[in-house]
XYZ file of C-alpha atoms in Angstrom:
667
model
C 16.758 31.514 -92.041
C 16.877 28.895 -89.442
C 14.560 27.569 -87.554
C 14.337 28.975 -83.810
C 13.526 25.600 -82.781
C 16.883 24.455 -83.974
C 18.852 27.241 -81.957
C 16.769 26.073 -78.751
C 18.085 22.541 -79.375
C 21.594 23.696 -79.747
C 21.140 25.637 -76.556
C 20.023 22.768 -74.625
C 22.890 20.280 -75.771
C 25.076 23.057 -75.126
C 24.378 23.302 -71.562
C 24.322 19.466 -71.453
C 27.840 19.439 -72.531
C 28.867 22.483 -70.473
C 27.414 20.163 -67.479
C 30.171 17.442 -68.378
C 33.005 19.394 -69.144
C 32.330 21.451 -65.537
C 32.484 18.391 -63.779
C 35.705 17.301 -65.139
C 37.053 20.645 -63.964
C 35.308 20.746 -60.730
C 38.603 20.213 -58.980
C 39.800 23.738 -59.572
C 36.710 25.643 -58.340
C 37.424 29.084 -59.899
C 38.291 27.540 -63.682
C 35.099 25.505 -63.371
C 32.858 28.706 -62.446
C 34.249 30.416 -65.422
C 33.686 27.139 -67.802
C 30.329 27.054 -66.492
C 29.562 30.646 -67.104
C 31.199 30.153 -70.535
C 28.876 27.523 -71.643
C 25.605 29.157 -69.787
C 26.519 32.816 -72.126
C 26.778 30.712 -75.266
C 23.821 28.430 -74.517
C 22.061 32.579 -73.632
C 23.062 33.538 -77.035
C 21.540 30.711 -78.908
C 18.674 31.130 -76.868
C 18.404 34.974 -77.487
C 18.643 34.235 -81.584
C 15.728 31.871 -81.169
C 13.409 34.203 -79.294
C 14.432 36.995 -82.161
C 13.566 34.478 -85.064
C 10.370 33.295 -83.650
C 9.426 36.716 -83.751
C 10.118 37.539 -87.125
C 9.151 34.358 -88.661
C 6.382 31.716 -87.567
C 7.761 29.221 -85.467
C 7.154 25.721 -86.722
C 6.673 22.541 -84.669
C 9.279 20.198 -84.991
C 8.990 16.700 -83.945
C 12.130 14.924 -82.549
C 10.856 11.814 -81.531
C 7.486 9.677 -81.786
C 6.150 7.012 -79.681
C 2.684 6.269 -81.370
C 2.412 3.392 -78.702
C 1.835 6.250 -75.853
C 0.279 8.760 -77.851
C 3.219 11.103 -77.456
C 6.134 12.481 -79.285
C 9.110 15.327 -78.241
C 7.688 17.910 -80.188
C 8.880 21.505 -79.621
C 7.953 25.133 -80.629
C 8.005 28.433 -79.626
C 5.478 30.876 -79.418
C 5.325 34.543 -78.130
C 4.739 33.240 -74.505
C 7.194 30.766 -74.635
C 9.834 33.299 -75.779
C 9.168 35.528 -73.025
C 10.021 33.069 -70.382
C 12.636 31.694 -72.570
C 14.297 34.969 -72.115
C 13.607 35.386 -68.472
C 15.557 31.876 -67.813
C 18.388 32.720 -70.379
C 18.494 36.510 -68.402
C 18.574 34.997 -64.668
C 20.846 32.022 -65.823
C 23.524 33.898 -67.322
C 23.932 36.631 -64.340
C 23.256 33.968 -61.917
C 26.227 31.868 -63.016
C 28.274 34.974 -63.559
C 27.585 35.882 -60.136
C 28.178 32.320 -58.681
C 32.133 31.802 -60.019
C 33.138 33.738 -56.925
C 30.748 33.457 -54.774
C 31.203 29.664 -54.315
C 34.013 30.637 -52.677
C 31.667 31.458 -49.644
C 31.854 27.500 -49.606
C 35.146 26.136 -48.427
C 33.853 22.765 -47.410
C 31.598 21.840 -50.063
C 32.728 20.867 -53.720
C 31.483 22.786 -56.838
C 30.720 19.508 -58.737
C 27.510 19.313 -56.447
C 26.527 23.012 -58.132
C 27.894 24.242 -61.464
C 26.971 21.260 -63.257
C 23.846 20.620 -61.664
C 22.935 24.322 -62.013
C 23.723 23.938 -66.089
C 21.075 20.912 -66.155
C 18.607 22.650 -64.400
C 18.855 25.546 -66.924
C 18.161 23.088 -69.599
C 15.398 21.498 -68.422
C 13.734 24.722 -67.699
C 14.772 25.153 -71.249
C 13.019 22.429 -72.099
C 9.841 22.652 -70.120
C 8.901 26.123 -72.420
C 9.201 24.632 -75.711
C 7.494 21.317 -74.994
C 4.073 20.645 -76.555
C 3.455 17.204 -75.537
C 2.675 16.652 -71.987
C 4.436 13.246 -71.548
C 7.829 14.915 -72.496
C 6.586 18.110 -70.851
C 6.727 15.952 -67.238
C 9.934 14.615 -67.939
C 11.616 18.030 -68.611
C 9.485 19.078 -65.248
C 10.915 15.972 -63.408
C 14.362 16.738 -64.213
C 14.167 20.391 -63.119
C 12.528 19.472 -59.839
C 15.308 17.047 -58.914
C 18.463 19.169 -60.232
C 16.812 22.283 -58.068
C 16.344 19.924 -55.106
C 20.359 18.808 -54.927
C 21.199 22.219 -55.586
C 18.991 23.648 -52.732
C 20.678 21.003 -50.672
C 24.124 21.903 -51.681
C 25.510 22.144 -48.152
C 25.310 18.526 -47.117
C 26.643 19.318 -43.648
C 23.984 21.864 -42.903
C 20.500 19.919 -41.319
C 18.601 23.034 -42.365
C 19.347 22.616 -45.994
C 18.782 18.678 -45.558
C 15.460 19.322 -43.552
C 14.579 22.331 -46.669
C 15.379 19.891 -49.279
C 13.360 17.329 -48.104
C 10.320 19.451 -47.737
C 10.727 20.841 -51.143
C 11.276 17.056 -52.605
C 7.961 16.034 -51.010
C 5.644 19.416 -51.776
C 6.765 19.395 -55.207
C 6.785 15.569 -55.890
C 3.277 15.502 -54.789
C 2.500 18.407 -57.204
C 3.669 16.602 -59.960
C 1.807 12.851 -58.842
C -0.981 15.963 -59.299
C -0.125 16.611 -62.965
C 0.575 13.210 -63.966
C -2.600 12.153 -62.419
C -4.739 14.915 -64.436
C -2.714 13.974 -67.779
C -3.560 10.387 -67.592
C -6.815 10.987 -67.053
C -7.053 13.373 -70.133
C -5.022 10.561 -72.099
C -7.356 7.955 -71.546
C -10.052 9.872 -73.159
C -8.013 11.261 -76.126
C -5.232 8.693 -76.161
C -2.662 11.706 -76.506
C -0.616 13.610 -74.527
C -0.194 16.448 -76.972
C -1.184 20.414 -75.796
C -4.012 20.285 -78.858
C -5.458 17.454 -77.536
C -5.635 18.362 -73.962
C -7.318 21.632 -75.055
C -9.875 19.477 -77.053
C -10.403 16.937 -74.600
C -11.206 19.814 -71.535
C -13.168 21.302 -73.590
C -15.471 18.515 -74.664
C -15.507 17.381 -70.965
C -16.794 20.501 -69.534
C -19.867 19.700 -71.740
C -20.366 16.246 -71.068
C -18.661 15.042 -67.882
C -18.138 18.611 -65.994
C -17.137 16.817 -62.678
C -14.530 14.838 -64.192
C -12.885 18.271 -66.289
C -12.883 20.145 -63.071
C -10.976 17.452 -61.029
C -8.494 17.487 -63.827
C -8.310 21.624 -63.839
C -7.978 21.342 -60.271
C -5.072 19.156 -60.486
C -3.452 21.033 -62.975
C -3.704 24.078 -60.597
C -2.240 22.513 -58.008
C 0.749 21.162 -59.711
C 1.611 24.260 -61.237
C 0.755 26.528 -58.358
C 3.015 24.435 -56.120
C 5.987 25.514 -58.179
C 4.795 29.142 -58.371
C 4.526 29.396 -54.848
C 1.060 30.092 -54.120
C 0.170 29.542 -50.586
C -0.471 27.227 -48.980
C 1.089 24.903 -51.809
C 4.234 27.207 -51.916
C 5.049 26.578 -47.890
C 8.245 25.173 -49.097
C 9.719 28.369 -50.768
C 10.895 30.199 -46.958
C 12.755 27.141 -46.194
C 14.562 26.546 -49.393
C 15.695 30.261 -50.024
C 17.826 30.416 -47.153
C 19.819 27.689 -47.399
C 20.306 27.664 -51.107
C 23.411 29.341 -52.540
C 22.455 33.338 -53.288
C 23.167 32.292 -57.034
C 20.571 29.226 -57.000
C 18.086 31.621 -54.745
C 18.345 34.212 -57.564
C 17.551 31.329 -60.426
C 14.626 29.519 -58.109
C 13.095 32.933 -57.644
C 13.630 34.986 -60.947
C 13.526 31.926 -63.223
C 12.192 28.646 -61.878
C 9.407 29.655 -59.932
C 7.885 31.517 -63.259
C 7.623 28.170 -64.769
C 4.616 27.811 -62.418
C 3.068 31.184 -63.837
C 3.539 29.789 -67.259
C 1.927 26.566 -66.547
C -1.080 28.494 -65.203
C -1.322 30.904 -68.067
C -1.179 28.188 -70.458
C -3.789 26.442 -68.201
C -6.422 29.019 -68.238
C -5.599 30.455 -71.236
C -4.885 28.051 -73.771
C -6.047 24.568 -72.355
C -9.428 25.946 -71.296
C -11.917 27.477 -73.904
C -13.760 30.929 -73.102
C -16.627 29.789 -71.352
C -18.550 30.239 -67.786
C -16.431 27.681 -66.384
C -13.281 29.887 -66.932
C -15.168 32.687 -64.843
C -15.347 30.799 -62.213
C -11.564 29.338 -62.050
C -10.717 33.228 -62.706
C -12.223 33.984 -59.215
C -10.734 31.086 -57.704
C -7.155 31.917 -58.872
C -7.732 35.648 -57.655
C -8.972 34.663 -54.499
C -5.345 32.353 -54.634
C -3.522 35.085 -55.326
C -4.768 37.816 -52.970
C -4.250 35.575 -49.933
C -0.690 34.635 -51.098
C 0.474 38.665 -51.594
C -1.576 39.433 -48.289
C -0.212 36.459 -46.003
C 3.331 36.460 -47.622
C 4.015 39.785 -47.428
C 2.541 40.529 -43.745
C 4.645 37.679 -42.791
C 7.796 38.856 -44.457
C 7.458 42.014 -42.060
C 8.295 39.810 -38.993
C 11.454 38.265 -40.571
C 14.826 39.225 -39.385
C 16.750 36.802 -41.820
C 17.667 38.857 -45.161
C 17.180 35.353 -47.711
C 13.805 34.282 -45.876
C 12.234 37.901 -45.661
C 12.875 37.938 -49.605
C 11.383 34.313 -50.148
C 8.262 35.520 -48.137
C 8.153 38.098 -50.238
C 8.385 36.198 -53.289
C 5.014 34.387 -52.425
C 3.677 37.620 -52.151
C 4.770 38.750 -55.867
C 3.607 35.852 -57.258
C 0.057 36.432 -55.602
C 0.187 39.541 -57.628
C 0.711 37.868 -60.831
C -1.949 35.303 -60.102
C -4.780 38.089 -59.473
C -3.853 39.574 -62.422
C -4.343 36.254 -64.130
C -7.196 35.620 -62.246
C -9.355 38.621 -63.140
C -7.812 38.473 -66.675
C -9.563 34.618 -67.195
C -12.776 35.810 -65.389
C -12.688 38.394 -67.896
C -12.182 36.724 -71.288
C -15.713 36.006 -71.829
C -17.236 38.983 -70.695
C -14.549 41.823 -71.868
C -11.891 40.665 -73.624
C -10.090 44.246 -73.244
C -10.217 43.957 -69.580
C -8.879 40.748 -69.991
C -6.113 42.039 -71.476
C -5.011 44.694 -69.362
C -4.897 42.447 -66.193
C -3.209 39.971 -68.269
C -0.818 41.961 -69.355
C -0.069 43.226 -65.910
C 0.081 40.095 -64.882
C 3.278 38.748 -67.426
C 4.740 42.191 -67.463
C 4.776 41.713 -63.572
C 6.467 38.505 -64.210
C 9.141 40.230 -66.217
C 9.717 42.868 -63.556
C 9.824 40.520 -60.634
C 12.701 38.540 -62.391
C 14.566 41.661 -62.640
C 13.984 43.079 -59.125
C 13.884 39.868 -56.927
C 16.814 38.116 -58.917
C 18.784 41.211 -57.829
C 17.696 41.436 -54.026
C 18.759 38.043 -53.729
C 22.146 38.750 -55.593
C 22.234 41.552 -52.776
C 21.499 39.662 -49.963
C 24.080 36.943 -51.235
C 26.722 39.911 -51.322
C 26.125 41.037 -47.759
C 26.665 37.293 -46.925
C 29.809 36.949 -48.869
C 31.133 40.034 -47.007
C 29.932 39.426 -43.608
C 28.762 36.169 -42.913
C 25.544 37.231 -41.924
C 21.690 36.678 -42.747
C 20.715 38.174 -39.459
C 19.685 42.053 -39.904
C 19.758 42.595 -36.229
C 23.611 41.793 -36.425
C 24.244 43.992 -39.639
C 24.200 47.728 -40.122
C 26.055 50.708 -41.737
C 27.178 48.817 -44.512
C 26.622 51.678 -47.438
C 29.767 53.108 -46.697
C 31.640 49.829 -47.202
C 29.361 48.610 -50.235
C 28.174 51.611 -51.943
C 27.127 49.647 -55.062
C 25.530 46.993 -53.455
C 23.913 49.832 -51.672
C 22.770 51.399 -54.704
C 21.278 48.172 -56.943
C 19.266 46.954 -53.534
C 17.848 50.199 -53.031
C 16.745 50.360 -56.682
C 15.319 46.579 -56.450
C 13.562 47.577 -53.197
C 12.001 50.808 -54.516
C 10.942 48.533 -57.621
C 9.069 45.869 -55.747
C 7.500 47.978 -53.572
C 5.928 49.695 -56.873
C 7.840 53.058 -56.243
C 7.529 55.065 -59.636
C 9.006 55.209 -62.354
C 10.432 51.841 -61.303
C 8.818 49.103 -63.246
C 7.207 47.326 -60.166
C 5.022 50.437 -60.645
C 3.769 49.776 -64.002
C 2.944 46.047 -63.293
C 1.280 46.373 -60.469
C -0.747 49.601 -61.886
C -2.075 47.261 -64.673
C -3.074 44.709 -62.048
C -4.814 47.247 -59.986
C -6.431 48.355 -62.802
C -7.766 45.620 -64.100
C -9.194 44.933 -60.484
C -10.566 48.224 -60.601
C -12.401 47.911 -63.884
C -13.921 44.674 -63.274
C -14.970 45.186 -60.212
C -17.660 47.652 -62.017
C -19.013 43.771 -62.963
C -17.981 41.566 -60.079
C -17.527 43.977 -57.099
C -15.108 41.206 -55.104
C -12.470 42.284 -57.663
C -12.449 46.115 -56.212
C -12.084 44.548 -52.589
C -9.008 42.352 -53.906
C -7.777 45.757 -55.905
C -7.752 47.530 -52.778
C -6.273 44.848 -50.807
C -3.440 44.876 -53.515
C -2.448 48.443 -53.085
C -2.537 48.097 -49.096
C 0.052 45.083 -49.549
C 2.297 47.641 -51.840
C 2.876 49.917 -48.684
C 3.412 47.056 -46.475
C 6.267 45.664 -49.423
C 7.529 49.224 -48.978
C 7.403 49.068 -45.124
C 9.401 45.826 -45.400
C 12.066 46.982 -47.635
C 12.673 49.955 -45.990
C 13.338 47.865 -42.765
C 15.818 46.222 -44.896
C 17.797 49.268 -45.986
C 17.603 50.735 -42.889
C 18.811 48.083 -40.910
C 21.597 46.362 -43.224
C 22.726 49.474 -45.215
C 22.402 52.698 -43.319
C 22.608 53.827 -39.843
C 26.050 54.487 -38.070
C 28.750 52.223 -39.624
C 30.681 49.735 -37.391
C 34.513 50.813 -38.051
C 35.826 47.655 -36.480
C 34.358 45.804 -39.440
C 36.322 44.792 -42.245
C 33.898 44.860 -45.103
C 34.638 45.957 -48.502
C 32.990 45.954 -52.184
C 32.136 42.458 -53.822
C 34.521 41.124 -56.855
C 33.404 43.015 -60.231
C 32.072 39.327 -61.311
C 29.531 39.590 -58.539
C 28.718 43.347 -59.135
C 28.000 43.536 -62.620
C 24.869 40.985 -62.380
C 23.515 43.522 -59.829
C 23.950 46.604 -61.902
C 22.726 44.826 -64.953
C 19.081 44.010 -63.370
C 18.985 47.552 -61.440
C 19.624 49.190 -64.628
C 16.303 46.592 -66.329
C 14.541 48.004 -63.330
C 15.159 51.747 -64.438
C 14.604 51.156 -67.790
C 11.519 48.685 -68.016
C 10.318 51.295 -65.251
C 10.649 54.462 -67.371
C 9.494 52.604 -71.048
C 7.600 49.886 -69.562
C 6.139 49.974 -73.730
C 9.092 48.131 -74.428
C 8.096 44.765 -72.749
C 4.567 45.429 -73.338
C 4.474 45.753 -76.713
C 5.746 41.785 -76.603
C 3.321 41.009 -73.913
C 0.352 41.688 -76.419
C 1.637 39.478 -78.902
C 1.835 37.036 -76.248
C -1.565 37.484 -74.903
C -3.003 37.157 -78.684
C -1.121 34.309 -79.623
C -2.373 32.315 -76.160
C -5.795 33.567 -76.162
C -6.708 33.890 -79.866
C -8.183 37.308 -79.171
C -7.034 40.684 -80.464
C -5.179 43.205 -77.905
C -6.204 46.591 -78.008
C -6.443 48.046 -74.607
C -2.487 48.718 -74.847
C -1.350 51.998 -76.942
C 2.366 51.969 -77.279
C 3.007 53.457 -80.395
C 5.525 55.907 -79.246
C 7.928 55.600 -76.071
C 7.630 59.222 -75.002
C 3.548 59.482 -75.163
C 3.420 57.088 -72.306
C 0.984 53.985 -71.722
C -2.715 54.502 -72.592
C -5.397 52.065 -71.268
C -8.617 52.191 -73.836
C -11.573 49.788 -73.184
C -14.329 49.812 -75.908
C -12.233 52.686 -77.426
C -12.562 55.279 -74.242
C -9.280 56.056 -72.635
C -9.794 54.894 -68.794
C -6.286 55.568 -67.559
C -2.948 56.965 -68.676
C 0.812 56.238 -67.108
C 3.642 58.764 -68.153
C 6.825 57.551 -66.507
C 8.934 60.429 -68.693
C 6.551 62.853 -67.171
C 6.971 61.763 -63.729
C 10.864 61.323 -64.227
C 10.763 65.088 -65.391
C 8.832 66.170 -62.571
C 11.110 64.391 -60.045
C 14.354 65.766 -61.910
C 12.689 69.771 -61.815
C 11.773 69.533 -57.713
C 15.116 67.771 -57.250
C 16.830 70.553 -59.067
C 14.513 73.088 -57.195
C 15.651 71.705 -53.653
C 19.102 71.827 -54.279
C 18.712 74.932 -55.529
C 17.389 76.366 -52.490
C 19.593 74.697 -50.082
C 22.789 76.107 -52.397
C 20.642 80.026 -51.874
C 20.857 79.749 -48.369
C 24.499 79.080 -48.218
C 24.134 76.958 -44.973
C 27.021 75.041 -43.737
C 27.120 71.791 -42.589
C 28.955 70.013 -39.635
C 29.374 66.229 -38.426
C 29.188 65.850 -34.951
C 28.936 62.579 -32.732
C 25.466 61.978 -31.552
C 24.736 62.935 -27.869
C 24.187 59.767 -25.435
C 23.945 61.899 -22.112
C 27.750 61.965 -21.852
C 28.416 58.147 -22.516
C 30.309 56.434 -24.907
C 28.351 53.683 -26.833
C 29.555 51.507 -29.339
C 27.554 51.468 -32.862
C 25.991 48.122 -32.379
C 24.406 49.229 -28.685
C 22.581 52.410 -30.128
C 21.455 51.050 -33.287
C 17.833 50.294 -33.951
C 17.834 46.263 -34.432
C 15.028 45.065 -37.582
C 13.416 43.082 -35.080
C 12.232 46.189 -33.507
C 10.639 47.781 -36.901
C 6.743 48.096 -36.573
C 6.098 45.831 -33.771
C 2.620 46.672 -32.953
C 1.940 45.671 -36.567
C 3.876 42.165 -36.242
C 1.500 41.539 -33.343
C -1.707 42.655 -34.891
C -0.671 39.983 -37.674
C 1.013 37.392 -35.534
C -0.769 34.560 -36.401
C -1.146 35.237 -39.837
C 0.956 32.660 -41.311
C 0.022 29.002 -40.941
C 2.135 26.389 -38.952
C 0.587 23.676 -37.808
C 2.613 21.243 -35.826
C 2.054 17.668 -36.834
C 2.150 15.478 -33.771
C 4.060 12.115 -34.036
C 0.711 9.518 -34.059
C 1.172 6.746 -30.959
C 1.290 3.352 -32.098
C -0.554 0.357 -30.326
C 2.191 -1.066 -27.661
C 2.170 -4.150 -29.006
C 2.765 -3.080 -32.425
C 5.947 -0.591 -30.931
C 7.605 -3.646 -29.456
C 6.943 -5.809 -32.503
C 8.708 -3.134 -34.054
C 11.670 -2.158 -31.764
C 14.460 -4.363 -33.650
C 16.719 -2.917 -31.359
C 15.071 -4.367 -27.959
C 14.316 -7.880 -28.951
C 16.896 -8.598 -31.723
C 19.925 -6.020 -32.098
C 20.475 -5.717 -28.486
C 20.311 -9.458 -27.646
C 22.735 -10.244 -30.331
C 25.396 -7.571 -29.294
C 25.729 -8.794 -25.694
C 25.556 -12.407 -26.781
C 28.623 -11.781 -29.240
C 30.171 -9.312 -26.673
C 30.111 -12.633 -24.154
C 31.409 -15.163 -26.634
C 34.212 -12.572 -27.465
C 35.125 -12.097 -23.933
C 35.468 -15.578 -23.422
C 37.549 -16.273 -25.896
C 39.954 -13.634 -24.835
C 40.501 -15.544 -21.900
C 42.486 -18.123 -23.905
C 45.117 -15.583 -24.775
C 46.811 -16.178 -22.012
C 50.320 -15.767 -23.566
C 51.523 -19.238 -23.035
C 52.734 -21.436 -26.109
C 51.940 -24.915 -24.914
C 48.263 -23.628 -24.682
C 48.234 -22.237 -28.312
C 49.490 -25.569 -29.438
C 46.733 -27.472 -27.444
C 44.338 -25.218 -29.291
C 45.561 -26.083 -32.501
C 45.483 -29.755 -31.878
C 41.694 -29.689 -30.480
C 41.012 -27.721 -33.712
C 42.367 -30.761 -35.735
C 40.845 -32.880 -33.866
C 37.405 -30.949 -34.303
C 37.892 -30.848 -38.498
C 38.802 -34.151 -38.772
C 35.691 -35.409 -36.877
C 33.406 -33.200 -38.667
C 34.946 -34.650 -42.270
C 34.610 -37.866 -41.380
C 31.185 -37.364 -39.893
C 30.133 -35.675 -43.277
C 31.712 -38.888 -45.268
C 29.992 -41.207 -43.001
């Protein structure tokens, strides 16, 4: 059987080749998009075969290049954890590329040569990050991913907001990369190797012999990965990058790229670090950072009226949920592996779920922008009658991100909160963090009810010429919304894979998930005792019965319905005048948390006056030189009097001067 790593290598080569081919056809926008989509589809098939192969046979480590002088090698391997994130990247990349084929018509002035080739290279870089087992080449793929995503964020070259957001993204993420480089070099000086195995061994030794240095290295790694994941305050680049990036890139950015930061954090705390009291300390730190992100990010999202900016803040909030579960799981690895598996399972499952519902939400926002040209919710409304399929998929994704059962967001949040509450018996702080997470789920629901109410529902403006988006843009939304329902009703499908990933990365048996039969629901077992259960099919059946009962009562009453215009005290108003705008939702709540998101003002430093004058080249160099040249040109122009004899005189004078110069040189 073919080694799964070979399939990943082929996948990366296909993406690189596709980038070159799409660049050749960039002058034909739609053809370039379809060619890119075909290459991404072929790459996703190879990645899928690699994932399936990794589950059926042991994926051995394959070395393609050795650099013995540096203690580095280009070694690739697929384990259950990397297989999960490879699946996320392959799925979101395929759907986002398909969506972008028609969506890029929205950018008539900008060349798609700046989009599709770079998108394919970005996906190839993400794939390389997930299969690399040497930190030097890990950083090379990581930097390639960062650079290509930077150019995709700054796609609109004439948009100042796009360029500012790109500069901010570039500076923050490269600062984070420098932290990771510094940490890797510290470990390399001790071990002489960049391999993951050497990192684990060196870190475990430093925790005993030089704990201060070890914790400094862990902090640098944490800052690097958390910045890419979008954890506050390092994730401040997200709210600026998402609104200006093309919506297909926004879906890839939130659905796949930030997950690589989560992948790095899981590697760091569950694989690189040995189980020790130090891991408990870092578990608390990660859980607190995650709770801060979910709290601040979600409440700030309530204040937004820009659809994509609102969803960017929700990315920060949902990544906070994942970090909360990761922190609780890391803390419990030493004291209770069963509780650790519950929290870690919730974190990884939420990463999968987040890829589905958040990508769907960004594609929905992009569809609205494609048809209306608007992201401002105050200027939208009543689109459900014109875009019914986009409305349906966005509604499913909105309820999913809010954790409404029986959709997929509920299952993962339930596991995270259950892990917090159960771990709170040993460390009460986790109990408080779990209650905060529950409260923020309500705030998330309120936020997306605002999105649905202000964008899709309400009275439609008949003058707005809007229709549903093309099929190639609609299919990705429907697929993602369907996954939200499927993974919500049958969370065991994903949890079986997640359990294997936890066992592989922590080397601990996972016996907390009872997922033998799909119709039995999900059972949480700790120390042989059942502590909680969730039966989505039962909940779905109950909802169906209640819905049928309500419909039966309505039919039995035989009441007639009539549609009449709303009474506006005898005056006629258009839809925009009487519509409740998005900025008016939850005003008391917004005022209460007005300054929750930090927005420091950076003042320009005042340099000493002599230094300012010395550096003011315009004042003492360029301006005087320009004036002198101006005066000289003005005097020369006076010689152009239009008299031929004068011109001949200048020729004679010039010849005399040239002859004099030559005589002087020879003499």
